[in-house]
PDB file of C-alpha atoms in Angstrom:
ATOM      1  CA  UNK A 115      95.626 120.080 134.037  1.00  0.00           C
ATOM      2  CA  UNK A 116      94.320 120.729 130.521  1.00  0.00           C
ATOM      3  CA  UNK A 117      92.616 123.982 129.619  1.00  0.00           C
ATOM      4  CA  UNK A 118      90.942 124.798 126.332  1.00  0.00           C
ATOM      5  CA  UNK A 119      91.051 128.053 124.401  1.00  0.00           C
ATOM      6  CA  UNK A 120      89.313 129.084 121.198  1.00  0.00           C
ATOM      7  CA  UNK A 121      91.550 129.953 118.265  1.00  0.00           C
ATOM      8  CA  UNK A 122      90.402 132.918 116.204  1.00  0.00           C
ATOM      9  CA  UNK A 123      91.636 132.935 112.619  1.00  0.00           C
ATOM     10  CA  UNK A 124      94.121 130.600 110.973  1.00  0.00           C
ATOM     11  CA  UNK A 125      95.625 130.632 107.485  1.00  0.00           C
ATOM     12  CA  UNK A 126      93.136 131.285 104.688  1.00  0.00           C
ATOM     13  CA  UNK A 127      90.457 132.902 106.864  1.00  0.00           C
ATOM     14  CA  UNK A 128      89.203 136.219 105.490  1.00  0.00           C
ATOM     15  CA  UNK A 129      89.612 139.273 107.701  1.00  0.00           C
ATOM     16  CA  UNK A 130      86.067 140.319 108.604  1.00  0.00           C
ATOM     17  CA  UNK A 131      86.413 141.362 112.247  1.00  0.00           C
ATOM     18  CA  UNK A 132      85.584 144.992 111.604  1.00  0.00           C
ATOM     19  CA  UNK A 133      82.702 144.196 109.262  1.00  0.00           C
ATOM     20  CA  UNK A 134      78.984 144.207 110.030  1.00  0.00           C
ATOM     21  CA  UNK A 135      77.481 142.679 113.184  1.00  0.00           C
ATOM     22  CA  UNK A 136      75.213 143.559 116.098  1.00  0.00           C
ATOM     23  CA  UNK A 137      77.324 146.315 117.596  1.00  0.00           C
ATOM     24  CA  UNK A 138      76.303 149.965 117.868  1.00  0.00           C
ATOM     25  CA  UNK A 139      75.110 151.192 114.505  1.00  0.00           C
ATOM     26  CA  UNK A 140      75.650 147.754 112.980  1.00  0.00           C
ATOM     27  CA  UNK A 141      79.443 147.998 113.278  1.00  0.00           C
ATOM     28  CA  UNK A 142      81.554 145.366 114.988  1.00  0.00           C
ATOM     29  CA  UNK A 143      83.539 146.324 118.061  1.00  0.00           C
ATOM     30  CA  UNK A 144      85.669 144.471 120.562  1.00  0.00           C
ATOM     31  CA  UNK A 145      83.239 144.879 123.448  1.00  0.00           C
ATOM     32  CA  UNK A 146      80.457 143.282 121.391  1.00  0.00           C
ATOM     33  CA  UNK A 147      82.672 140.362 120.423  1.00  0.00           C
ATOM     34  CA  UNK A 148      83.733 139.904 124.059  1.00  0.00           C
ATOM     35  CA  UNK A 149      80.132 139.886 125.279  1.00  0.00           C
ATOM     36  CA  UNK A 150      79.200 137.401 122.560  1.00  0.00           C
ATOM     37  CA  UNK A 151      82.066 135.111 123.552  1.00  0.00           C
ATOM     38  CA  UNK A 152      81.033 135.220 127.203  1.00  0.00           C
ATOM     39  CA  UNK A 153      77.412 134.385 126.355  1.00  0.00           C
ATOM     40  CA  UNK A 154      78.375 131.582 123.977  1.00  0.00           C
ATOM     41  CA  UNK A 155      80.786 130.104 126.525  1.00  0.00           C
ATOM     42  CA  UNK A 156      78.001 129.971 129.117  1.00  0.00           C
ATOM     43  CA  UNK A 157      75.783 128.099 126.633  1.00  0.00           C
ATOM     44  CA  UNK A 158      78.576 125.596 126.006  1.00  0.00           C
ATOM     45  CA  UNK A 159      78.984 125.007 129.743  1.00  0.00           C
ATOM     46  CA  UNK A 160      75.249 124.553 130.188  1.00  0.00           C
ATOM     47  CA  UNK A 161      75.138 122.006 127.372  1.00  0.00           C
ATOM     48  CA  UNK A 162      78.110 120.078 128.760  1.00  0.00           C
ATOM     49  CA  UNK A 163      77.891 120.188 132.569  1.00  0.00           C
ATOM     50  CA  UNK A 164      81.215 118.390 133.082  1.00  0.00           C
ATOM     51  CA  UNK A 165      83.075 120.877 130.887  1.00  0.00           C
ATOM     52  CA  UNK A 166      84.330 124.003 132.696  1.00  0.00           C
ATOM     53  CA  UNK A 167      84.121 126.098 129.561  1.00  0.00           C
ATOM     54  CA  UNK A 168      86.785 127.659 127.432  1.00  0.00           C
ATOM     55  CA  UNK A 169      89.558 129.360 129.369  1.00  0.00           C
ATOM     56  CA  UNK A 170      90.064 132.080 126.785  1.00  0.00           C
ATOM     57  CA  UNK A 171      90.981 132.982 123.228  1.00  0.00           C
ATOM     58  CA  UNK A 172      94.056 132.703 121.029  1.00  0.00           C
ATOM     59  CA  UNK A 173      94.625 135.209 118.225  1.00  0.00           C
ATOM     60  CA  UNK A 174      95.752 133.405 115.063  1.00  0.00           C
ATOM     61  CA  UNK A 175      94.594 135.683 112.245  1.00  0.00           C
ATOM     62  CA  UNK A 176      96.960 135.218 109.317  1.00  0.00           C
ATOM     63  CA  UNK A 177      96.953 135.788 105.559  1.00  0.00           C
ATOM     64  CA  UNK A 178      95.211 134.084 102.639  1.00  0.00           C
ATOM     65  CA  UNK A 179      96.377 132.396  99.432  1.00  0.00           C
ATOM     66  CA  UNK A 180      95.243 135.137  97.038  1.00  0.00           C
ATOM     67  CA  UNK A 181      98.088 137.644  97.300  1.00  0.00           C
ATOM     68  CA  UNK A 182      96.008 140.632  96.177  1.00  0.00           C
ATOM     69  CA  UNK A 183      93.244 139.933  98.712  1.00  0.00           C
ATOM     70  CA  UNK A 184      92.490 142.707 101.221  1.00  0.00           C
ATOM     71  CA  UNK A 185      92.820 139.957 103.853  1.00  0.00           C
ATOM     72  CA  UNK A 186      96.577 140.149 103.341  1.00  0.00           C
ATOM     73  CA  UNK A 187      96.574 143.441 105.206  1.00  0.00           C
ATOM     74  CA  UNK A 188      95.659 144.309 108.788  1.00  0.00           C
ATOM     75  CA  UNK A 189      93.355 147.313 108.918  1.00  0.00           C
ATOM     76  CA  UNK A 190      93.294 149.731 111.832  1.00  0.00           C
ATOM     77  CA  UNK A 191      89.685 148.626 112.384  1.00  0.00           C
ATOM     78  CA  UNK A 192      90.756 144.990 112.789  1.00  0.00           C
ATOM     79  CA  UNK A 193      93.539 146.010 115.151  1.00  0.00           C
ATOM     80  CA  UNK A 194      91.067 147.953 117.275  1.00  0.00           C
ATOM     81  CA  UNK A 195      88.642 145.028 117.501  1.00  0.00           C
ATOM     82  CA  UNK A 196      91.447 142.659 118.509  1.00  0.00           C
ATOM     83  CA  UNK A 197      92.764 145.050 121.132  1.00  0.00           C
ATOM     84  CA  UNK A 198      89.372 145.978 122.564  1.00  0.00           C
ATOM     85  CA  UNK A 199      88.169 142.370 122.741  1.00  0.00           C
ATOM     86  CA  UNK A 200      91.415 141.323 124.413  1.00  0.00           C
ATOM     87  CA  UNK A 201      91.174 144.162 126.931  1.00  0.00           C
ATOM     88  CA  UNK A 202      87.555 143.284 127.711  1.00  0.00           C
ATOM     89  CA  UNK A 203      88.405 139.621 128.415  1.00  0.00           C
ATOM     90  CA  UNK A 204      91.861 139.754 129.972  1.00  0.00           C
ATOM     91  CA  UNK A 205      90.753 139.991 133.610  1.00  0.00           C
ATOM     92  CA  UNK A 206      88.620 136.839 133.424  1.00  0.00           C
ATOM     93  CA  UNK A 207      90.110 134.782 130.614  1.00  0.00           C
ATOM     94  CA  UNK A 208      93.434 133.733 129.126  1.00  0.00           C
ATOM     95  CA  UNK A 209      94.303 135.796 126.033  1.00  0.00           C
ATOM     96  CA  UNK A 210      97.173 134.614 123.863  1.00  0.00           C
ATOM     97  CA  UNK A 211      98.580 135.259 120.403  1.00  0.00           C
ATOM     98  CA  UNK A 212     100.288 132.797 118.047  1.00  0.00           C
ATOM     99  CA  UNK A 213     101.837 134.856 115.246  1.00  0.00           C
ATOM    100  CA  UNK A 214     103.903 133.378 112.406  1.00  0.00           C
ATOM    101  CA  UNK A 215     107.498 134.411 113.031  1.00  0.00           C
ATOM    102  CA  UNK A 216     107.496 137.237 110.475  1.00  0.00           C
ATOM    103  CA  UNK A 217     104.493 138.771 112.269  1.00  0.00           C
ATOM    104  CA  UNK A 218     106.521 139.084 115.498  1.00  0.00           C
ATOM    105  CA  UNK A 219     110.083 139.060 114.226  1.00  0.00           C
ATOM    106  CA  UNK A 220     112.867 140.046 116.593  1.00  0.00           C
ATOM    107  CA  UNK A 221     115.306 139.809 113.690  1.00  0.00           C
ATOM    108  CA  UNK A 222     114.177 143.055 112.081  1.00  0.00           C
ATOM    109  CA  UNK A 223     113.170 146.563 113.108  1.00  0.00           C
ATOM    110  CA  UNK A 224     110.753 146.973 110.209  1.00  0.00           C
ATOM    111  CA  UNK A 225     107.000 147.308 110.708  1.00  0.00           C
ATOM    112  CA  UNK A 226     103.928 147.619 108.569  1.00  0.00           C
ATOM    113  CA  UNK A 227     100.503 146.000 108.393  1.00  0.00           C
ATOM    114  CA  UNK A 228     100.973 144.199 105.058  1.00  0.00           C
ATOM    115  CA  UNK A 229     101.271 140.407 104.798  1.00  0.00           C
ATOM    116  CA  UNK A 230     102.830 140.529 101.322  1.00  0.00           C
ATOM    117  CA  UNK A 231     106.527 140.814 102.140  1.00  0.00           C
ATOM    118  CA  UNK A 232     109.081 138.527 100.484  1.00  0.00           C
ATOM    119  CA  UNK A 233     110.918 135.916 102.536  1.00  0.00           C
ATOM    120  CA  UNK A 234     114.647 136.555 102.963  1.00  0.00           C
ATOM    121  CA  UNK A 235     115.542 133.044 101.835  1.00  0.00           C
ATOM    122  CA  UNK A 236     112.954 132.851  99.048  1.00  0.00           C
ATOM    123  CA  UNK A 237     112.169 136.286  97.577  1.00  0.00           C
ATOM    124  CA  UNK A 238     109.508 134.809  95.292  1.00  0.00           C
ATOM    125  CA  UNK A 239     107.421 133.937  98.372  1.00  0.00           C
ATOM    126  CA  UNK A 240     105.322 137.029  99.159  1.00  0.00           C
ATOM    127  CA  UNK A 241     103.394 136.030 102.258  1.00  0.00           C
ATOM    128  CA  UNK A 242     105.466 137.319 105.151  1.00  0.00           C
ATOM    129  CA  UNK A 243     104.500 140.027 107.603  1.00  0.00           C
ATOM    130  CA  UNK A 244     106.620 142.752 109.177  1.00  0.00           C
ATOM    131  CA  UNK A 245     105.960 142.759 112.936  1.00  0.00           C
ATOM    132  CA  UNK A 246     102.226 143.287 112.445  1.00  0.00           C
ATOM    133  CA  UNK A 247     101.398 141.374 115.664  1.00  0.00           C
ATOM    134  CA  UNK A 248     104.158 143.108 117.587  1.00  0.00           C
ATOM    135  CA  UNK A 249     102.068 146.284 117.289  1.00  0.00           C
ATOM    136  CA  UNK A 250      99.246 144.636 119.248  1.00  0.00           C
ATOM    137  CA  UNK A 251     101.619 143.675 122.037  1.00  0.00           C
ATOM    138  CA  UNK A 252     103.292 147.085 122.101  1.00  0.00           C
ATOM    139  CA  UNK A 253      99.898 148.790 122.303  1.00  0.00           C
ATOM    140  CA  UNK A 254      98.673 146.640 125.209  1.00  0.00           C
ATOM    141  CA  UNK A 255     101.257 144.238 126.684  1.00  0.00           C
ATOM    142  CA  UNK A 256      99.010 143.525 129.663  1.00  0.00           C
ATOM    143  CA  UNK A 257      96.317 142.216 127.287  1.00  0.00           C
ATOM    144  CA  UNK A 258      98.300 139.101 126.360  1.00  0.00           C
ATOM    145  CA  UNK A 259      99.288 136.242 128.653  1.00  0.00           C
ATOM    146  CA  UNK A 260     101.447 134.404 126.116  1.00  0.00           C
ATOM    147  CA  UNK A 261     103.268 135.282 122.897  1.00  0.00           C
ATOM    148  CA  UNK A 262     103.650 132.001 120.991  1.00  0.00           C
ATOM    149  CA  UNK A 263     105.811 132.598 117.926  1.00  0.00           C
ATOM    150  CA  UNK A 264     105.504 130.095 115.058  1.00  0.00           C
ATOM    151  CA  UNK A 265     109.073 129.277 114.061  1.00  0.00           C
ATOM    152  CA  UNK A 266     107.564 126.742 111.641  1.00  0.00           C
ATOM    153  CA  UNK A 267     106.203 129.489 109.373  1.00  0.00           C
ATOM    154  CA  UNK A 268     106.930 128.879 105.703  1.00  0.00           C
ATOM    155  CA  UNK A 269     110.411 130.261 104.876  1.00  0.00           C
ATOM    156  CA  UNK A 270     110.637 131.690 108.400  1.00  0.00           C
ATOM    157  CA  UNK A 271     113.689 133.532 109.673  1.00  0.00           C
ATOM    158  CA  UNK A 272     114.402 130.528 111.907  1.00  0.00           C
ATOM    159  CA  UNK A 273     114.766 128.374 108.805  1.00  0.00           C
ATOM    160  CA  UNK A 274     116.819 131.077 107.087  1.00  0.00           C
ATOM    161  CA  UNK A 275     119.222 131.028 110.035  1.00  0.00           C
ATOM    162  CA  UNK A 276     119.276 127.233 110.190  1.00  0.00           C
ATOM    163  CA  UNK A 277     119.643 126.401 106.480  1.00  0.00           C
ATOM    164  CA  UNK A 278     121.263 129.522 104.968  1.00  0.00           C
ATOM    165  CA  UNK A 279     123.318 130.591 107.973  1.00  0.00           C
ATOM    166  CA  UNK A 280     121.224 133.766 108.241  1.00  0.00           C
ATOM    167  CA  UNK A 281     123.190 135.334 105.361  1.00  0.00           C
ATOM    168  CA  UNK A 282     121.445 136.628 102.232  1.00  0.00           C
ATOM    169  CA  UNK A 283     124.746 136.176 100.369  1.00  0.00           C
ATOM    170  CA  UNK A 284     124.188 132.418 100.657  1.00  0.00           C
ATOM    171  CA  UNK A 285     120.811 132.494  98.896  1.00  0.00           C
ATOM    172  CA  UNK A 286     121.128 130.838  95.504  1.00  0.00           C
ATOM    173  CA  UNK A 287     124.707 129.752  96.102  1.00  0.00           C
ATOM    174  CA  UNK A 288     126.042 126.181  95.729  1.00  0.00           C
ATOM    175  CA  UNK A 289     125.746 124.224  98.953  1.00  0.00           C
ATOM    176  CA  UNK A 290     122.723 126.172 100.185  1.00  0.00           C
ATOM    177  CA  UNK A 291     120.320 125.520 101.643  1.00  0.00           C
ATOM    178  CA  UNK A 292     122.076 122.910 103.734  1.00  0.00           C
ATOM    179  CA  UNK A 293     120.895 120.824 106.645  1.00  0.00           C
ATOM    180  CA  UNK A 294     121.303 122.349 110.068  1.00  0.00           C
ATOM    181  CA  UNK A 295     123.285 120.318 112.572  1.00  0.00           C
ATOM    182  CA  UNK A 296     122.023 119.429 116.031  1.00  0.00           C
ATOM    183  CA  UNK A 297     124.235 122.194 117.426  1.00  0.00           C
ATOM    184  CA  UNK A 298     122.773 124.633 114.886  1.00  0.00           C
ATOM    185  CA  UNK A 299     119.276 123.726 116.026  1.00  0.00           C
ATOM    186  CA  UNK A 300     120.125 124.348 119.668  1.00  0.00           C
ATOM    187  CA  UNK A 301     121.750 127.666 118.778  1.00  0.00           C
ATOM    188  CA  UNK A 302     118.872 128.954 116.627  1.00  0.00           C
ATOM    189  CA  UNK A 303     116.198 127.907 119.127  1.00  0.00           C
ATOM    190  CA  UNK A 304     118.025 129.577 122.018  1.00  0.00           C
ATOM    191  CA  UNK A 305     118.757 132.671 119.908  1.00  0.00           C
ATOM    192  CA  UNK A 306     115.062 133.192 119.195  1.00  0.00           C
ATOM    193  CA  UNK A 307     114.174 132.997 122.866  1.00  0.00           C
ATOM    194  CA  UNK A 308     117.034 135.333 123.740  1.00  0.00           C
ATOM    195  CA  UNK A 309     116.200 138.069 121.246  1.00  0.00           C
ATOM    196  CA  UNK A 310     112.546 138.237 122.300  1.00  0.00           C
ATOM    197  CA  UNK A 311     113.477 138.625 125.954  1.00  0.00           C
ATOM    198  CA  UNK A 312     116.410 140.967 125.285  1.00  0.00           C
ATOM    199  CA  UNK A 313     114.142 143.169 123.216  1.00  0.00           C
ATOM    200  CA  UNK A 314     114.526 144.687 119.785  1.00  0.00           C
ATOM    201  CA  UNK A 315     113.939 148.042 118.165  1.00  0.00           C
ATOM    202  CA  UNK A 316     110.794 148.364 116.039  1.00  0.00           C
ATOM    203  CA  UNK A 317     110.021 151.392 113.887  1.00  0.00           C
ATOM    204  CA  UNK A 318     106.294 151.659 114.546  1.00  0.00           C
ATOM    205  CA  UNK A 319     106.399 155.263 113.423  1.00  0.00           C
ATOM    206  CA  UNK A 320     103.350 156.326 115.429  1.00  0.00           C
ATOM    207  CA  UNK A 321     100.958 153.737 113.950  1.00  0.00           C
ATOM    208  CA  UNK A 322      97.914 153.594 116.261  1.00  0.00           C
ATOM    209  CA  UNK A 323      99.787 156.082 118.406  1.00  0.00           C
ATOM    210  CA  UNK A 324     102.613 153.628 119.127  1.00  0.00           C
ATOM    211  CA  UNK A 325     106.060 155.189 119.025  1.00  0.00           C
ATOM    212  CA  UNK A 326     109.140 153.433 117.721  1.00  0.00           C
ATOM    213  CA  UNK A 327     110.592 151.559 120.683  1.00  0.00           C
ATOM    214  CA  UNK A 328     112.626 148.700 122.057  1.00  0.00           C
ATOM    215  CA  UNK A 329     110.055 145.943 122.507  1.00  0.00           C
ATOM    216  CA  UNK A 330     110.718 143.219 125.068  1.00  0.00           C
ATOM    217  CA  UNK A 331     108.626 140.203 126.035  1.00  0.00           C
ATOM    218  CA  UNK A 332     109.080 138.775 129.560  1.00  0.00           C
ATOM    219  CA  UNK A 333     110.438 135.238 129.590  1.00  0.00           C
ATOM    220  CA  UNK A 334     107.296 134.168 131.453  1.00  0.00           C
ATOM    221  CA  UNK A 335     105.238 135.010 128.364  1.00  0.00           C
ATOM    222  CA  UNK A 336     107.513 133.600 125.666  1.00  0.00           C
ATOM    223  CA  UNK A 337     106.488 130.334 124.002  1.00  0.00           C
ATOM    224  CA  UNK A 338     108.276 129.154 120.858  1.00  0.00           C
ATOM    225  CA  UNK A 339     106.329 127.136 118.315  1.00  0.00           C
ATOM    226  CA  UNK A 340     107.839 124.295 116.281  1.00  0.00           C
ATOM    227  CA  UNK A 341     106.639 121.843 113.654  1.00  0.00           C
ATOM    228  CA  UNK A 342     106.856 118.150 114.392  1.00  0.00           C
ATOM    229  CA  UNK A 343     107.292 115.303 111.887  1.00  0.00           C
ATOM    230  CA  UNK A 344     105.181 116.852 109.112  1.00  0.00           C
ATOM    231  CA  UNK A 345     107.872 119.427 108.304  1.00  0.00           C
ATOM    232  CA  UNK A 346     110.031 116.602 106.892  1.00  0.00           C
ATOM    233  CA  UNK A 347     107.851 116.692 103.781  1.00  0.00           C
ATOM    234  CA  UNK A 348     108.335 120.430 103.208  1.00  0.00           C
ATOM    235  CA  UNK A 349     112.020 120.309 102.293  1.00  0.00           C
ATOM    236  CA  UNK A 350     113.601 123.511 103.531  1.00  0.00           C
ATOM    237  CA  UNK A 351     110.370 125.521 103.598  1.00  0.00           C
ATOM    238  CA  UNK A 352     109.548 124.836 107.254  1.00  0.00           C
ATOM    239  CA  UNK A 353     112.483 124.250 109.612  1.00  0.00           C
ATOM    240  CA  UNK A 354     112.719 121.037 111.558  1.00  0.00           C
ATOM    241  CA  UNK A 355     114.161 121.057 115.069  1.00  0.00           C
ATOM    242  CA  UNK A 356     114.958 117.837 116.868  1.00  0.00           C
ATOM    243  CA  UNK A 357     112.967 117.657 120.097  1.00  0.00           C
ATOM    244  CA  UNK A 358     116.052 116.987 122.182  1.00  0.00           C
ATOM    245  CA  UNK A 359     117.779 120.047 120.686  1.00  0.00           C
ATOM    246  CA  UNK A 360     114.783 122.179 121.592  1.00  0.00           C
ATOM    247  CA  UNK A 361     114.861 120.813 125.130  1.00  0.00           C
ATOM    248  CA  UNK A 362     118.575 121.573 125.413  1.00  0.00           C
ATOM    249  CA  UNK A 363     117.997 125.147 124.197  1.00  0.00           C
ATOM    250  CA  UNK A 364     115.344 125.575 126.868  1.00  0.00           C
ATOM    251  CA  UNK A 365     117.743 124.447 129.586  1.00  0.00           C
ATOM    252  CA  UNK A 366     120.328 127.007 128.445  1.00  0.00           C
ATOM    253  CA  UNK A 367     117.815 129.707 129.310  1.00  0.00           C
ATOM    254  CA  UNK A 368     118.108 133.386 128.493  1.00  0.00           C
ATOM    255  CA  UNK A 369     120.104 136.205 130.020  1.00  0.00           C
ATOM    256  CA  UNK A 370     122.877 136.053 132.591  1.00  0.00           C
ATOM    257  CA  UNK A 371     120.690 134.182 135.040  1.00  0.00           C
ATOM    258  CA  UNK A 372     119.735 131.512 132.465  1.00  0.00           C
ATOM    259  CA  UNK A 373     116.073 132.381 133.008  1.00  0.00           C
ATOM    260  CA  UNK A 374     113.725 129.854 131.432  1.00  0.00           C
ATOM    261  CA  UNK A 375     111.081 130.926 128.953  1.00  0.00           C
ATOM    262  CA  UNK A 376     107.492 129.811 129.548  1.00  0.00           C
ATOM    263  CA  UNK A 377     107.862 126.791 127.249  1.00  0.00           C
ATOM    264  CA  UNK A 378     107.044 125.418 123.815  1.00  0.00           C
ATOM    265  CA  UNK A 379     104.104 124.543 121.637  1.00  0.00           C
ATOM    266  CA  UNK A 380     103.975 122.569 118.419  1.00  0.00           C
ATOM    267  CA  UNK A 381     101.859 121.945 115.364  1.00  0.00           C
ATOM    268  CA  UNK A 382     100.351 119.405 115.124  1.00  0.00           C
ATOM    269  CA  UNK A 383      99.519 116.508 117.471  1.00  0.00           C
ATOM    270  CA  UNK A 384      97.812 114.588 114.638  1.00  0.00           C
ATOM    271  CA  UNK A 385     101.215 114.189 112.958  1.00  0.00           C
ATOM    272  CA  UNK A 386     102.928 112.603 115.947  1.00  0.00           C
ATOM    273  CA  UNK A 387     104.409 109.207 115.159  1.00  0.00           C
ATOM    274  CA  UNK A 388     102.954 106.316 117.118  1.00  0.00           C
ATOM    275  CA  UNK A 389     105.187 105.559 120.068  1.00  0.00           C
ATOM    276  CA  UNK A 390     107.536 108.431 119.253  1.00  0.00           C
ATOM    277  CA  UNK A 391     105.782 111.771 119.742  1.00  0.00           C
ATOM    278  CA  UNK A 392     107.964 114.819 119.141  1.00  0.00           C
ATOM    279  CA  UNK A 393     106.844 116.268 122.459  1.00  0.00           C
ATOM    280  CA  UNK A 394     108.319 113.294 124.323  1.00  0.00           C
ATOM    281  CA  UNK A 395     111.804 114.213 123.086  1.00  0.00           C
ATOM    282  CA  UNK A 396     111.267 117.850 124.040  1.00  0.00           C
ATOM    283  CA  UNK A 397     110.037 116.881 127.488  1.00  0.00           C
ATOM    284  CA  UNK A 398     112.981 114.553 128.012  1.00  0.00           C
ATOM    285  CA  UNK A 399     115.379 117.358 127.160  1.00  0.00           C
ATOM    286  CA  UNK A 400     113.638 119.832 129.436  1.00  0.00           C
ATOM    287  CA  UNK A 401     113.656 117.399 132.347  1.00  0.00           C
ATOM    288  CA  UNK A 402     117.442 117.553 132.248  1.00  0.00           C
ATOM    289  CA  UNK A 403     117.057 120.903 133.965  1.00  0.00           C
ATOM    290  CA  UNK A 404     114.077 119.896 136.084  1.00  0.00           C
ATOM    291  CA  UNK A 405     111.350 121.332 133.853  1.00  0.00           C
ATOM    292  CA  UNK A 406     108.239 120.097 132.098  1.00  0.00           C
ATOM    293  CA  UNK A 407     107.162 120.857 128.580  1.00  0.00           C
ATOM    294  CA  UNK A 408     104.416 123.427 128.016  1.00  0.00           C
ATOM    295  CA  UNK A 409     102.256 122.694 124.962  1.00  0.00           C
TER     296      UNK A 409
END
């Protein structure tokens, strides 16, 4: 069965959620956005009788190219709209989030709302977050059905672990970055699933009333995102994981009971090679433990 959700955001989209619209007093609010989505979805269904409508929304608000832009910062107003809209829809629709890895990063306890942090592997790259999406989940975990973390983010921690061995001392040294082996890929993929489900300390410091805490995501909500063949052209910027390695990592599971995470997603189907889609390798690997791929 295929369901469709609407993605809100994407890279390069200005942050205007808490701007001007038809809400009370001309201000935007989550309830207004939710009502608008419901009404629009009904119009779509009426115009296409064989289409059951969109099953929900997927939060994908990211940064923009201009580093100094205010859209490289999450405001409290934007957070409130995202939370309130999610809360208003969650009982009737699927609500998911698909943060770049640095926006929901179980490898660090740091938090703030800026999207201008340097990458560990490439300090000149100033477009990373610091658990800015983790705040949304901590504030309302019941609002989100899936947490789909983009391990294919540019200069992501997953790539840092794969190509630099996760050690800042290796940055700029001869022999680094170096290709990750198949075993490395399995290890890094499994590690990322494990640390999300084990939980990690985040220093929220009371932002939006959220105390510093150990944040865990149930395995049933964890989806890891990978890049398929297109990442070959990015050098070491976006990490490439062999589909079979990803499938093997899934079968290893997390925790003492080898619990399986919800699954995987990937970007982007348009880059699949004819006759050799990346997802086919993932699915083949997952079937080794009697599972099907989730995309």
